[in-house]
PDB file of C-alpha atoms in Angstrom:
ATOM      1  CA  MET Y   1       2.713  71.977  60.477  1.00 59.00           C
ATOM      2  CA  LYS Y   2       0.425  71.692  57.487  1.00 57.00           C
ATOM      3  CA  PHE Y   3      -2.240  73.832  59.172  1.00 60.00           C
ATOM      4  CA  LEU Y   4       0.153  76.739  59.608  1.00 65.00           C
ATOM      5  CA  ARG Y   5       1.246  76.370  55.983  1.00 62.00           C
ATOM      6  CA  TYR Y   6      -2.435  76.387  55.034  1.00 54.00           C
ATOM      7  CA  LEU Y   7      -3.026  79.610  57.003  1.00 59.00           C
ATOM      8  CA  ASN Y   8      -0.025  81.145  55.302  1.00 67.00           C
ATOM      9  CA  TYR Y   9      -1.619  80.552  51.901  1.00 63.00           C
ATOM     10  CA  GLU Y  10      -5.002  81.848  53.136  1.00 65.00           C
ATOM     11  CA  LYS Y  11      -3.653  85.187  54.416  1.00 71.00           C
ATOM     12  CA  PRO Y  12      -5.327  87.206  51.615  1.00 72.00           C
ATOM     13  CA  TYR Y  13      -8.757  85.948  52.682  1.00 71.00           C
ATOM     14  CA  ILE Y  14      -7.994  86.647  56.316  1.00 68.00           C
ATOM     15  CA  TYR Y  15      -6.909  90.172  55.401  1.00 75.00           C
ATOM     16  CA  LEU Y  16     -10.089  90.617  53.353  1.00 72.00           C
ATOM     17  CA  TYR Y  17     -12.230  89.617  56.308  1.00 72.00           C
ATOM     18  CA  LEU Y  18     -10.360  91.915  58.704  1.00 74.00           C
ATOM     19  CA  VAL Y  19     -10.537  94.912  56.326  1.00 77.00           C
ATOM     20  CA  SER Y  20     -14.264  94.378  55.697  1.00 75.00           C
ATOM     21  CA  PHE Y  21     -14.920  94.038  59.405  1.00 72.00           C
ATOM     22  CA  LEU Y  22     -12.949  97.186  60.219  1.00 76.00           C
ATOM     23  CA  VAL Y  23     -14.727  99.175  57.476  1.00 73.00           C
ATOM     24  CA  VAL Y  24     -18.154  98.161  58.711  1.00 70.00           C
ATOM     25  CA  ALA Y  25     -17.196  98.697  62.368  1.00 71.00           C
ATOM     26  CA  ALA Y  26     -15.733 102.138  61.633  1.00 74.00           C
ATOM     27  CA  ILE Y  27     -18.864 103.253  59.757  1.00 68.00           C
ATOM     28  CA  PHE Y  28     -21.223 102.135  62.503  1.00 67.00           C
ATOM     29  CA  PHE Y  29     -18.932 103.538  65.181  1.00 68.00           C
ATOM     30  CA  THR Y  30     -18.841 106.997  63.553  1.00 72.00           C
ATOM     31  CA  ASP Y  31     -22.573 107.002  62.798  1.00 64.00           C
ATOM     32  CA  SER Y  32     -24.351 109.581  65.021  1.00 59.00           C
ATOM     33  CA  HIS Y  33     -27.850 108.163  64.475  1.00 58.00           C
ATOM     34  CA  ASP Y  34     -29.462 106.055  67.171  1.00 60.00           C
ATOM     35  CA  GLY Y  35     -30.617 102.623  66.050  1.00 57.00           C
ATOM     36  CA  LEU Y  36     -30.246 101.055  62.600  1.00 56.00           C
ATOM     37  CA  ASP Y  37     -29.980 103.494  59.723  1.00 62.00           C
ATOM     38  CA  TRP Y  38     -30.524 101.827  56.347  1.00 61.00           C
ATOM     39  CA  GLY Y  39     -28.472 104.508  54.627  1.00 66.00           C
ATOM     40  CA  THR Y  40     -25.514 103.715  56.840  1.00 65.00           C
ATOM     41  CA  PHE Y  41     -26.042  99.995  56.226  1.00 64.00           C
ATOM     42  CA  PHE Y  42     -26.010 100.351  52.449  1.00 70.00           C
ATOM     43  CA  TYR Y  43     -23.017 102.676  52.643  1.00 70.00           C
ATOM     44  CA  ALA Y  44     -21.088 100.015  54.645  1.00 67.00           C
ATOM     45  CA  PHE Y  45     -22.268  97.373  52.205  1.00 69.00           C
ATOM     46  CA  ALA Y  46     -21.085  99.420  49.228  1.00 74.00           C
ATOM     47  CA  LEU Y  47     -17.665  99.928  50.769  1.00 73.00           C
ATOM     48  CA  SER Y  48     -17.419  96.187  51.521  1.00 73.00           C
ATOM     49  CA  VAL Y  49     -18.298  95.432  47.885  1.00 73.00           C
ATOM     50  CA  ILE Y  50     -15.595  97.851  46.723  1.00 78.00           C
ATOM     51  CA  VAL Y  51     -13.093  96.121  49.020  1.00 74.00           C
ATOM     52  CA  LEU Y  52     -14.198  92.714  47.644  1.00 71.00           C
ATOM     53  CA  ILE Y  53     -13.857  93.909  44.039  1.00 75.00           C
ATOM     54  CA  GLY Y  54     -10.387  95.264  44.776  1.00 76.00           C
ATOM     55  CA  PHE Y  55      -9.473  91.962  46.410  1.00 72.00           C
ATOM     56  CA  LEU Y  56     -10.727  89.947  43.427  1.00 70.00           C
ATOM     57  CA  ILE Y  57      -8.766  92.157  41.004  1.00 76.00           C
ATOM     58  CA  PHE Y  58      -5.662  91.691  43.152  1.00 76.00           C
ATOM     59  CA  ARG Y  59      -6.103  87.915  43.242  1.00 72.00           C
ATOM     60  CA  TYR Y  60      -6.777  87.804  39.504  1.00 73.00           C
ATOM     61  CA  GLN Y  61      -3.546  89.635  38.799  1.00 75.00           C
ATOM     62  CA  GLN Y  62      -1.728  87.211  41.092  1.00 71.00           C
ATOM     63  CA  ASN Y  63      -3.191  84.268  39.152  1.00 68.00           C
ATOM     64  CA  VAL Y  64      -2.203  85.779  35.806  1.00 71.00           C
ATOM     65  CA  ARG Y  65       1.319  86.437  37.055  1.00 72.00           C
ATOM     66  CA  ILE Y  66       1.727  82.873  38.345  1.00 69.00           C
ATOM     67  CA  ILE Y  67       0.340  81.385  35.114  1.00 67.00           C
ATOM     68  CA  GLN Y  68       2.875  83.413  33.147  1.00 69.00           C
ATOM     69  CA  GLN Y  69       5.662  82.303  35.479  1.00 68.00           C
ATOM     70  CA  MET Y  70       4.674  78.650  35.082  1.00 64.00           C
ATOM     71  CA  LYS Y  71       5.979  78.756  31.522  1.00 61.00           C
ATOM     72  CA  SER Y  72       9.459  79.502  32.846  1.00 61.00           C
ATOM     73  CA  GLN Y  73       9.063  76.888  35.636  1.00 59.00           C
ATOM     74  CA  GLN Y  74       9.934  79.571  38.234  1.00 60.00           C
ATOM     75  CA  TYR Y  75       6.846  80.340  40.290  1.00 59.00           C
ATOM     76  CA  ASP Y  76       5.461  80.214  43.820  1.00 62.00           C
ATOM     77  CA  SER Y  77       2.452  78.111  44.737  1.00 62.00           C
ATOM     78  CA  PHE Y  78      -0.861  79.947  45.182  1.00 58.00           C
ATOM     79  CA  SER Y  79      -2.415  77.605  47.744  1.00 60.00           C
ATOM     80  CA  LEU Y  80      -1.595  74.548  49.841  1.00 59.00           C
ATOM     81  CA  GLU Y  81      -3.110  72.217  47.277  1.00 62.00           C
ATOM     82  CA  GLY Y  82      -1.192  74.154  44.635  1.00 66.00           C
ATOM     83  CA  GLU Y  83       2.043  73.490  46.525  1.00 68.00           C
ATOM     84  CA  PHE Y  84       1.392  69.746  46.552  1.00 71.00           C
ATOM     85  CA  ALA Y  85       0.262  69.837  42.916  1.00 71.00           C
ATOM     86  CA  LYS Y  86       3.460  71.673  41.981  1.00 73.00           C
ATOM     87  CA  ALA Y  87       5.587  69.110  43.837  1.00 76.00           C
ATOM     88  CA  TYR Y  88       3.705  66.284  42.111  1.00 78.00           C
ATOM     89  CA  ILE Y  89       4.073  67.893  38.664  1.00 76.00           C
ATOM     90  CA  ASP Y  90       7.780  68.512  39.283  1.00 78.00           C
ATOM     91  CA  GLU Y  91       8.229  64.854  40.188  1.00 84.00           C
ATOM     92  CA  LEU Y  92       6.325  63.810  37.048  1.00 85.00           C
ATOM     93  CA  LYS Y  93       8.614  66.030  34.981  1.00 82.00           C
ATOM     94  CA  ARG Y  94      11.704  64.485  36.574  1.00 85.00           C
ATOM     95  CA  GLU Y  95      10.320  61.000  35.981  1.00 88.00           C
ATOM     96  CA  HIS Y  96       9.541  61.937  32.376  1.00 86.00           C
ATOM     97  CA  ILE Y  97      13.104  63.185  31.876  1.00 87.00           C
ATOM     98  CA  ARG Y  98      14.508  59.993  33.427  1.00 87.00           C
ATOM     99  CA  GLU Y  99      12.286  57.876  31.189  1.00 86.00           C
ATOM    100  CA  MET Y 100      13.264  59.858  28.090  1.00 86.00           C
ATOM    101  CA  ASN Y 101      16.944  59.480  28.988  1.00 85.00           C
ATOM    102  CA  ARG Y 102      16.411  55.756  29.505  1.00 82.00           C
ATOM    103  CA  ILE Y 103      14.705  55.441  26.108  1.00 80.00           C
ATOM    104  CA  GLN Y 104      17.457  57.438  24.413  1.00 80.00           C
ATOM    105  CA  ASP Y 105      20.117  55.284  26.082  1.00 79.00           C
ATOM    106  CA  LYS Y 106      18.240  52.182  24.946  1.00 74.00           C
ATOM    107  CA  GLN Y 107      18.027  53.482  21.392  1.00 75.00           C
ATOM    108  CA  LYS Y 108      21.725  54.328  21.412  1.00 75.00           C
ATOM    109  CA  GLU Y 109      22.473  50.891  22.834  1.00 73.00           C
ATOM    110  CA  HIS Y 110      20.425  49.233  20.085  1.00 71.00           C
ATOM    111  CA  TYR Y 111      22.139  51.323  17.411  1.00 69.00           C
ATOM    112  CA  ASN Y 112      25.617  50.497  18.736  1.00 71.00           C
ATOM    113  CA  PHE Y 113      24.753  46.810  18.899  1.00 70.00           C
ATOM    114  CA  ILE Y 114      23.429  46.727  15.343  1.00 74.00           C
ATOM    115  CA  VAL Y 115      26.488  48.537  13.991  1.00 68.00           C
ATOM    116  CA  SER Y 116      28.941  46.310  15.891  1.00 71.00           C
ATOM    117  CA  TRP Y 117      26.947  43.193  14.973  1.00 70.00           C
ATOM    118  CA  PHE Y 118      27.144  43.983  11.250  1.00 72.00           C
ATOM    119  CA  HIS Y 119      30.890  44.602  11.503  1.00 67.00           C
ATOM    120  CA  GLU Y 120      31.394  41.370  13.412  1.00 71.00           C
ATOM    121  CA  ILE Y 121      29.378  39.121  11.138  1.00 74.00           C
ATOM    122  CA  LYS Y 122      31.180  40.427   8.060  1.00 72.00           C
ATOM    123  CA  THR Y 123      34.343  38.560   9.077  1.00 71.00           C
ATOM    124  CA  PRO Y 124      33.039  34.964   8.825  1.00 74.00           C
ATOM    125  CA  ILE Y 125      31.118  35.894   5.663  1.00 75.00           C
ATOM    126  CA  ALA Y 126      34.352  37.177   4.119  1.00 75.00           C
ATOM    127  CA  VAL Y 127      36.109  33.959   5.137  1.00 72.00           C
ATOM    128  CA  LEU Y 128      33.346  31.907   3.505  1.00 73.00           C
ATOM    129  CA  ARG Y 129      33.835  33.853   0.278  1.00 72.00           C
ATOM    130  CA  LEU Y 130      37.555  33.074   0.381  1.00 72.00           C
ATOM    131  CA  LEU Y 131      36.830  29.404   1.004  1.00 69.00           C
ATOM    132  CA  GLN Y 132      34.603  29.448  -2.080  1.00 66.00           C
ATOM    133  CA  GLN Y 133      37.540  30.551  -4.188  1.00 70.00           C
ATOM    134  CA  THR Y 134      39.887  27.856  -2.843  1.00 72.00           C
ATOM    135  CA  ASP Y 135      39.678  24.202  -1.980  1.00 66.00           C
ATOM    136  CA  MET Y 136      36.916  24.341   0.583  1.00 63.00           C
ATOM    137  CA  ASP Y 137      37.888  22.791   3.897  1.00 67.00           C
ATOM    138  CA  LYS Y 138      34.833  21.323   5.615  1.00 66.00           C
ATOM    139  CA  ASP Y 139      36.149  21.969   9.124  1.00 64.00           C
ATOM    140  CA  SER Y 140      36.887  25.627   8.343  1.00 67.00           C
ATOM    141  CA  LEU Y 141      33.509  25.974   6.698  1.00 70.00           C
ATOM    142  CA  ARG Y 142      31.776  24.493   9.730  1.00 68.00           C
ATOM    143  CA  GLU Y 143      33.714  26.771  12.081  1.00 69.00           C
ATOM    144  CA  GLU Y 144      32.706  29.931  10.195  1.00 70.00           C
ATOM    145  CA  ILE Y 145      29.080  28.822  10.011  1.00 74.00           C
ATOM    146  CA  THR Y 146      29.163  28.224  13.779  1.00 72.00           C
ATOM    147  CA  LYS Y 147      30.424  31.787  14.266  1.00 72.00           C
ATOM    148  CA  ILE Y 148      27.598  33.169  12.151  1.00 77.00           C
ATOM    149  CA  GLU Y 149      25.071  31.096  14.087  1.00 76.00           C
ATOM    150  CA  ASN Y 150      26.465  32.471  17.353  1.00 74.00           C
ATOM    151  CA  PHE Y 151      26.195  36.061  16.086  1.00 76.00           C
ATOM    152  CA  VAL Y 152      22.621  35.435  14.945  1.00 78.00           C
ATOM    153  CA  ASP Y 153      21.790  33.929  18.352  1.00 76.00           C
ATOM    154  CA  GLN Y 154      23.208  37.022  20.050  1.00 74.00           C
ATOM    155  CA  ALA Y 155      20.979  39.268  17.949  1.00 75.00           C
ATOM    156  CA  LEU Y 156      17.897  37.129  18.636  1.00 73.00           C
ATOM    157  CA  TYR Y 157      18.462  36.936  22.381  1.00 72.00           C
ATOM    158  CA  TYR Y 158      19.299  40.625  22.546  1.00 74.00           C
ATOM    159  CA  ALA Y 159      15.984  41.395  20.821  1.00 71.00           C
ATOM    160  CA  LYS Y 160      14.171  39.221  23.389  1.00 68.00           C
ATOM    161  CA  LEU Y 161      15.654  40.901  26.468  1.00 68.00           C
ATOM    162  CA  ASP Y 162      12.737  43.317  26.926  1.00 67.00           C
ATOM    163  CA  SER Y 163      10.103  40.577  26.452  1.00 62.00           C
ATOM    164  CA  PHE Y 164      11.932  37.969  28.488  1.00 60.00           C
ATOM    165  CA  ASN Y 165       9.048  37.372  30.922  1.00 61.00           C
ATOM    166  CA  GLN Y 166       6.924  36.090  28.019  1.00 60.00           C
ATOM    167  CA  ASP Y 167       9.455  33.555  26.762  1.00 66.00           C
ATOM    168  CA  TYR Y 168      10.947  31.469  29.546  1.00 73.00           C
ATOM    169  CA  ASP Y 169      10.118  28.246  31.345  1.00 80.00           C
ATOM    170  CA  ILE Y 170      11.883  27.561  34.641  1.00 84.00           C
ATOM    171  CA  GLN Y 171      12.370  23.844  35.252  1.00 87.00           C
ATOM    172  CA  ASN Y 172      14.834  21.371  36.717  1.00 89.00           C
ATOM    173  CA  CYS Y 173      17.723  20.801  34.326  1.00 91.00           C
ATOM    174  CA  ASP Y 174      21.220  19.320  34.296  1.00 94.00           C
ATOM    175  CA  GLY Y 175      23.868  22.023  33.906  1.00 93.00           C
ATOM    176  CA  ILE Y 176      26.606  19.518  32.995  1.00 95.00           C
ATOM    177  CA  ARG Y 177      24.491  18.020  30.223  1.00 95.00           C
ATOM    178  CA  ILE Y 178      23.990  21.523  28.796  1.00 95.00           C
ATOM    179  CA  VAL Y 179      27.763  22.115  29.014  1.00 95.00           C
ATOM    180  CA  LYS Y 180      28.453  18.877  27.145  1.00 94.00           C
ATOM    181  CA  GLU Y 181      25.989  19.788  24.384  1.00 93.00           C
ATOM    182  CA  THR Y 182      27.655  23.178  24.033  1.00 92.00           C
ATOM    183  CA  ILE Y 183      31.137  21.649  23.912  1.00 92.00           C
ATOM    184  CA  LYS Y 184      29.967  19.182  21.277  1.00 89.00           C
ATOM    185  CA  ALA Y 185      28.839  22.105  19.098  1.00 85.00           C
ATOM    186  CA  HIS Y 186      32.371  23.579  19.403  1.00 86.00           C
ATOM    187  CA  ALA Y 187      34.177  20.240  18.964  1.00 86.00           C
ATOM    188  CA  LYS Y 188      35.884  21.307  15.723  1.00 82.00           C
ATOM    189  CA  THR Y 189      37.247  24.468  17.317  1.00 84.00           C
ATOM    190  CA  PHE Y 190      38.602  22.490  20.274  1.00 89.00           C
ATOM    191  CA  PHE Y 191      40.256  20.106  17.842  1.00 87.00           C
ATOM    192  CA  SER Y 192      41.664  22.731  15.464  1.00 84.00           C
ATOM    193  CA  LYS Y 193      43.163  24.793  18.303  1.00 88.00           C
ATOM    194  CA  LYS Y 194      44.244  21.637  20.179  1.00 91.00           C
ATOM    195  CA  ILE Y 195      42.539  22.895  23.342  1.00 93.00           C
ATOM    196  CA  ARG Y 196      41.999  20.234  25.989  1.00 94.00           C
ATOM    197  CA  ILE Y 197      38.633  20.044  27.738  1.00 94.00           C
ATOM    198  CA  GLU Y 198      38.268  18.534  31.209  1.00 94.00           C
ATOM    199  CA  ILE Y 199      34.891  18.035  32.911  1.00 93.00           C
ATOM    200  CA  ASN Y 200      35.215  17.246  36.617  1.00 93.00           C
ATOM    201  CA  ALA Y 201      31.557  16.621  37.384  1.00 91.00           C
ATOM    202  CA  ALA Y 202      28.872  14.154  36.380  1.00 91.00           C
ATOM    203  CA  THR Y 203      25.741  16.249  36.951  1.00 92.00           C
ATOM    204  CA  LEU Y 204      24.584  19.613  38.260  1.00 93.00           C
ATOM    205  CA  ASP Y 205      20.871  19.784  39.019  1.00 92.00           C
ATOM    206  CA  VAL Y 206      19.702  23.393  38.901  1.00 92.00           C
ATOM    207  CA  GLN Y 207      16.494  25.325  38.280  1.00 90.00           C
ATOM    208  CA  SER Y 208      16.627  27.386  35.100  1.00 90.00           C
ATOM    209  CA  ASP Y 209      15.345  27.686  31.561  1.00 89.00           C
ATOM    210  CA  PRO Y 210      17.391  25.126  29.554  1.00 90.00           C
ATOM    211  CA  LYS Y 211      17.280  27.138  26.327  1.00 88.00           C
ATOM    212  CA  TRP Y 212      18.398  30.405  27.912  1.00 88.00           C
ATOM    213  CA  LEU Y 213      20.945  28.659  30.139  1.00 92.00           C
ATOM    214  CA  GLN Y 214      22.492  26.949  27.114  1.00 91.00           C
ATOM    215  CA  PHE Y 215      22.868  30.336  25.435  1.00 89.00           C
ATOM    216  CA  ILE Y 216      24.590  31.694  28.589  1.00 92.00           C
ATOM    217  CA  VAL Y 217      26.963  28.730  28.795  1.00 94.00           C
ATOM    218  CA  ASN Y 218      27.660  29.000  25.078  1.00 91.00           C
ATOM    219  CA  GLN Y 219      28.695  32.652  25.445  1.00 90.00           C
ATOM    220  CA  LEU Y 220      31.107  31.793  28.269  1.00 93.00           C
ATOM    221  CA  ILE Y 221      32.657  28.836  26.457  1.00 93.00           C
ATOM    222  CA  THR Y 222      32.880  30.820  23.211  1.00 90.00           C
ATOM    223  CA  ASN Y 223      34.679  33.561  25.143  1.00 90.00           C
ATOM    224  CA  SER Y 224      37.093  31.008  26.623  1.00 92.00           C
ATOM    225  CA  LEU Y 225      37.796  29.486  23.215  1.00 90.00           C
ATOM    226  CA  LYS Y 226      38.382  32.896  21.646  1.00 88.00           C
ATOM    227  CA  TYR Y 227      40.978  33.986  24.213  1.00 90.00           C
ATOM    228  CA  THR Y 228      42.705  30.635  24.888  1.00 91.00           C
ATOM    229  CA  GLU Y 229      45.842  30.086  22.849  1.00 91.00           C
ATOM    230  CA  PRO Y 230      46.348  26.806  20.907  1.00 91.00           C
ATOM    231  CA  GLY Y 231      47.407  23.998  23.228  1.00 91.00           C
ATOM    232  CA  GLY Y 232      45.563  25.508  26.186  1.00 93.00           C
ATOM    233  CA  GLU Y 233      42.979  23.960  28.464  1.00 95.00           C
ATOM    234  CA  ILE Y 234      39.395  24.607  29.583  1.00 95.00           C
ATOM    235  CA  THR Y 235      38.153  23.000  32.777  1.00 95.00           C
ATOM    236  CA  ILE Y 236      34.532  22.553  33.827  1.00 95.00           C
ATOM    237  CA  SER Y 237      33.760  21.874  37.487  1.00 95.00           C
ATOM    238  CA  VAL Y 238      31.038  22.393  40.076  1.00 95.00           C
ATOM    239  CA  SER Y 239      30.924  23.351  43.728  1.00 94.00           C
ATOM    240  CA  GLU Y 240      28.222  23.757  46.331  1.00 91.00           C
ATOM    241  CA  THR Y 241      27.669  25.925  49.420  1.00 90.00           C
ATOM    242  CA  PRO Y 242      24.739  25.988  51.859  1.00 87.00           C
ATOM    243  CA  LYS Y 243      23.168  28.773  49.789  1.00 88.00           C
ATOM    244  CA  GLU Y 244      24.086  28.054  46.169  1.00 92.00           C
ATOM    245  CA  LYS Y 245      25.383  25.737  43.476  1.00 93.00           C
ATOM    246  CA  ARG Y 246      28.154  26.868  41.150  1.00 94.00           C
ATOM    247  CA  LEU Y 247      29.094  25.977  37.601  1.00 96.00           C
ATOM    248  CA  ILE Y 248      32.759  26.891  37.071  1.00 95.00           C
ATOM    249  CA  ILE Y 249      34.305  27.442  33.630  1.00 96.00           C
ATOM    250  CA  ARG Y 250      38.061  28.042  33.802  1.00 95.00           C
ATOM    251  CA  ASP Y 251      40.463  28.519  30.913  1.00 95.00           C
ATOM    252  CA  SER Y 252      44.213  28.942  30.603  1.00 93.00           C
ATOM    253  CA  GLY Y 253      43.805  31.900  28.260  1.00 90.00           C
ATOM    254  CA  ILE Y 254      45.357  35.334  28.029  1.00 90.00           C
ATOM    255  CA  GLY Y 255      43.380  36.609  31.019  1.00 91.00           C
ATOM    256  CA  ILE Y 256      41.774  39.961  31.837  1.00 90.00           C
ATOM    257  CA  SER Y 257      43.532  42.923  33.420  1.00 89.00           C
ATOM    258  CA  GLN Y 258      42.408  43.919  36.917  1.00 89.00           C
ATOM    259  CA  LYS Y 259      41.311  47.366  35.764  1.00 89.00           C
ATOM    260  CA  ASP Y 260      39.048  45.826  33.094  1.00 88.00           C
ATOM    261  CA  LEU Y 261      37.653  43.032  35.267  1.00 90.00           C
ATOM    262  CA  PRO Y 262      34.861  45.052  36.978  1.00 88.00           C
ATOM    263  CA  ARG Y 263      33.535  46.231  33.581  1.00 88.00           C
ATOM    264  CA  ILE Y 264      33.573  43.088  31.458  1.00 88.00           C
ATOM    265  CA  PHE Y 265      29.781  42.641  31.752  1.00 87.00           C
ATOM    266  CA  ASN Y 266      29.049  46.212  30.652  1.00 83.00           C
ATOM    267  CA  HIS Y 267      27.299  46.783  27.350  1.00 73.00           C
ATOM    268  CA  GLY Y 268      29.777  46.885  24.470  1.00 68.00           C
ATOM    269  CA  PHE Y 269      32.865  46.808  26.719  1.00 70.00           C
ATOM    270  CA  THR Y 270      35.893  45.123  25.152  1.00 67.00           C
ATOM    271  CA  GLY Y 271      38.881  46.402  27.159  1.00 63.00           C
ATOM    272  CA  GLU Y 272      42.491  45.611  26.382  1.00 60.00           C
ATOM    273  CA  THR Y 273      41.715  42.001  25.472  1.00 55.00           C
ATOM    274  CA  GLY Y 274      38.990  43.019  23.038  1.00 49.00           C
ATOM    275  CA  ARG Y 275      41.196  45.590  21.362  1.00 41.00           C
ATOM    276  CA  THR Y 276      43.839  42.967  20.644  1.00 49.00           C
ATOM    277  CA  HIS Y 277      41.153  40.665  19.196  1.00 52.00           C
ATOM    278  CA  THR Y 278      39.292  42.642  16.564  1.00 45.00           C
ATOM    279  CA  ASN Y 279      36.321  40.251  16.474  1.00 49.00           C
ATOM    280  CA  SER Y 280      35.162  41.355  19.916  1.00 53.00           C
ATOM    281  CA  THR Y 281      32.131  43.602  20.401  1.00 54.00           C
ATOM    282  CA  GLY Y 282      31.621  42.932  24.095  1.00 65.00           C
ATOM    283  CA  MET Y 283      28.021  41.705  23.639  1.00 77.00           C
ATOM    284  CA  GLY Y 284      28.401  38.057  24.653  1.00 82.00           C
ATOM    285  CA  LEU Y 285      29.207  38.616  28.335  1.00 88.00           C
ATOM    286  CA  TYR Y 286      26.709  41.486  28.551  1.00 86.00           C
ATOM    287  CA  LEU Y 287      23.893  39.248  27.311  1.00 86.00           C
ATOM    288  CA  ALA Y 288      25.012  36.332  29.482  1.00 89.00           C
ATOM    289  CA  GLN Y 289      24.931  38.427  32.656  1.00 91.00           C
ATOM    290  CA  ASN Y 290      21.604  40.071  31.784  1.00 87.00           C
ATOM    291  CA  LEU Y 291      19.906  36.770  31.050  1.00 87.00           C
ATOM    292  CA  SER Y 292      21.408  35.197  34.173  1.00 90.00           C
ATOM    293  CA  THR Y 293      19.990  37.987  36.315  1.00 89.00           C
ATOM    294  CA  LYS Y 294      16.541  37.582  34.766  1.00 86.00           C
ATOM    295  CA  LEU Y 295      16.680  33.842  35.517  1.00 88.00           C
ATOM    296  CA  GLY Y 296      17.625  34.474  39.153  1.00 88.00           C
ATOM    297  CA  HIS Y 297      21.319  33.560  38.695  1.00 91.00           C
ATOM    298  CA  TYR Y 298      24.381  35.726  38.323  1.00 92.00           C
ATOM    299  CA  ILE Y 299      27.903  35.384  36.888  1.00 94.00           C
ATOM    300  CA  SER Y 300      31.150  36.324  38.598  1.00 94.00           C
ATOM    301  CA  CYS Y 301      34.639  36.362  37.132  1.00 94.00           C
ATOM    302  CA  THR Y 302      38.207  36.188  38.394  1.00 93.00           C
ATOM    303  CA  SER Y 303      41.304  36.380  36.223  1.00 93.00           C
ATOM    304  CA  GLU Y 304      45.036  36.895  36.051  1.00 91.00           C
ATOM    305  CA  VAL Y 305      46.676  38.207  32.910  1.00 91.00           C
ATOM    306  CA  GLY Y 306      48.569  35.478  31.073  1.00 89.00           C
ATOM    307  CA  VAL Y 307      47.450  32.775  33.511  1.00 92.00           C
ATOM    308  CA  TYR Y 308      43.704  32.076  33.588  1.00 92.00           C
ATOM    309  CA  THR Y 309      40.130  33.381  33.459  1.00 94.00           C
ATOM    310  CA  GLN Y 310      37.397  31.786  35.538  1.00 95.00           C
ATOM    311  CA  PHE Y 311      33.660  32.365  35.153  1.00 96.00           C
ATOM    312  CA  ILE Y 312      31.229  31.109  37.791  1.00 95.00           C
ATOM    313  CA  ILE Y 313      27.470  30.856  37.273  1.00 95.00           C
ATOM    314  CA  HIS Y 314      25.807  31.054  40.698  1.00 95.00           C
ATOM    315  CA  PHE Y 315      22.521  29.159  41.112  1.00 93.00           C
ATOM    316  CA  PRO Y 316      20.540  29.769  44.347  1.00 89.00           C
ATOM    317  CA  LYS Y 317      19.596  26.575  46.180  1.00 82.00           C
ATOM    318  CA  ASP Y 318      16.285  27.890  47.509  1.00 63.00           C
ATOM    319  CA  ASP Y 319      13.311  26.036  46.069  1.00 54.00           C
ATOM    320  CA  ASP Y 320      11.746  27.985  43.246  1.00 52.00           C
ATOM    321  CA  LEU Y 321       8.210  29.127  44.076  1.00 46.00           C
ATOM    322  CA  TYR Y 322       7.185  28.888  40.425  1.00 50.00           C
ATOM    323  CA  LEU Y 323       8.166  25.194  40.294  1.00 50.00           C
ATOM    324  CA  GLN Y 324       6.304  24.483  43.535  1.00 50.00           C
ATOM    325  CA  LEU Y 325       3.134  26.086  42.210  1.00 46.00           C
ATOM    326  CA  LYS Y 326       3.531  24.282  38.877  1.00 49.00           C
ATOM    327  CA  LYS Y 327       3.992  20.925  40.639  1.00 49.00           C
ATOM    328  CA  THR Y 328       0.931  21.552  42.843  1.00 49.00           C
ATOM    329  CA  HIS Y 329      -1.132  22.455  39.775  1.00 47.00           C
ATOM    330  CA  ASP Y 330       0.015  19.312  37.895  1.00 50.00           C
ATOM    331  CA  ASP Y 331      -0.870  17.122  40.877  1.00 49.00           C
TER     332      ASP Y 331
END
């Protein structure tokens, strides 16, 4: 009980009262005079003052000792409110440490991204320099420029992750139309690698931010193109359940090992596939999953090495409250 804990902290005051009472009672009990003797009274008062002064010195020394112990973070509380204050301060310290660790992890993450981004973008720039020195092929030039644009987009969207809530607009959009626009941007790569594309759906009405969703789809299709061998195939399809709509991107690429599969959306993770393809920094899927989560979607993946990789963007079917409020306001 809190009251008993309170009494435990107030024991010194209780002892002070008992000692003072016993001193006064003993003096008056041993006094042989009848009636009130002012000399006896002042004598009892003086002894009580001495006891009080001794008590105050004792408590002062206790305070000094505890203050000194606070520097080493090993000390006992001096009162009930002190106990709660200590618990609160300890929690603040733990929260501060967690926040500092989070900031340090974020700084390390930013540093690793910048370093990997510079290494990655150097490749298409080097290719462009080689093309300058030879007969420049327009298709190759366009392909390398597309790679640079994708790397720049990754950097821009990565920089916007922390301020995402200030830069999005949820609205009804057609997922298949966004897929087609993305495929059109990669048309030369599809042609040069002779990769077939099959779209088994006409429309997919979902609620999302078209700009951010196009970036997500672009990362998934770019990933499929990177790891699908020439002559392969990428299939786009949709499915629907009572709770969600799904956009399915499946390729006949080299696949992902089962031990790597749970970690493919981790920051900077490349795995066995990434190590065999030196242009991989593991940022595309990380950004795609993060942005999907912020938009209220999520991405899942299944794969079999040497057979296929399938990404699914899951869109909840529940009506978006933001759109309802926006529609009401417009009306």
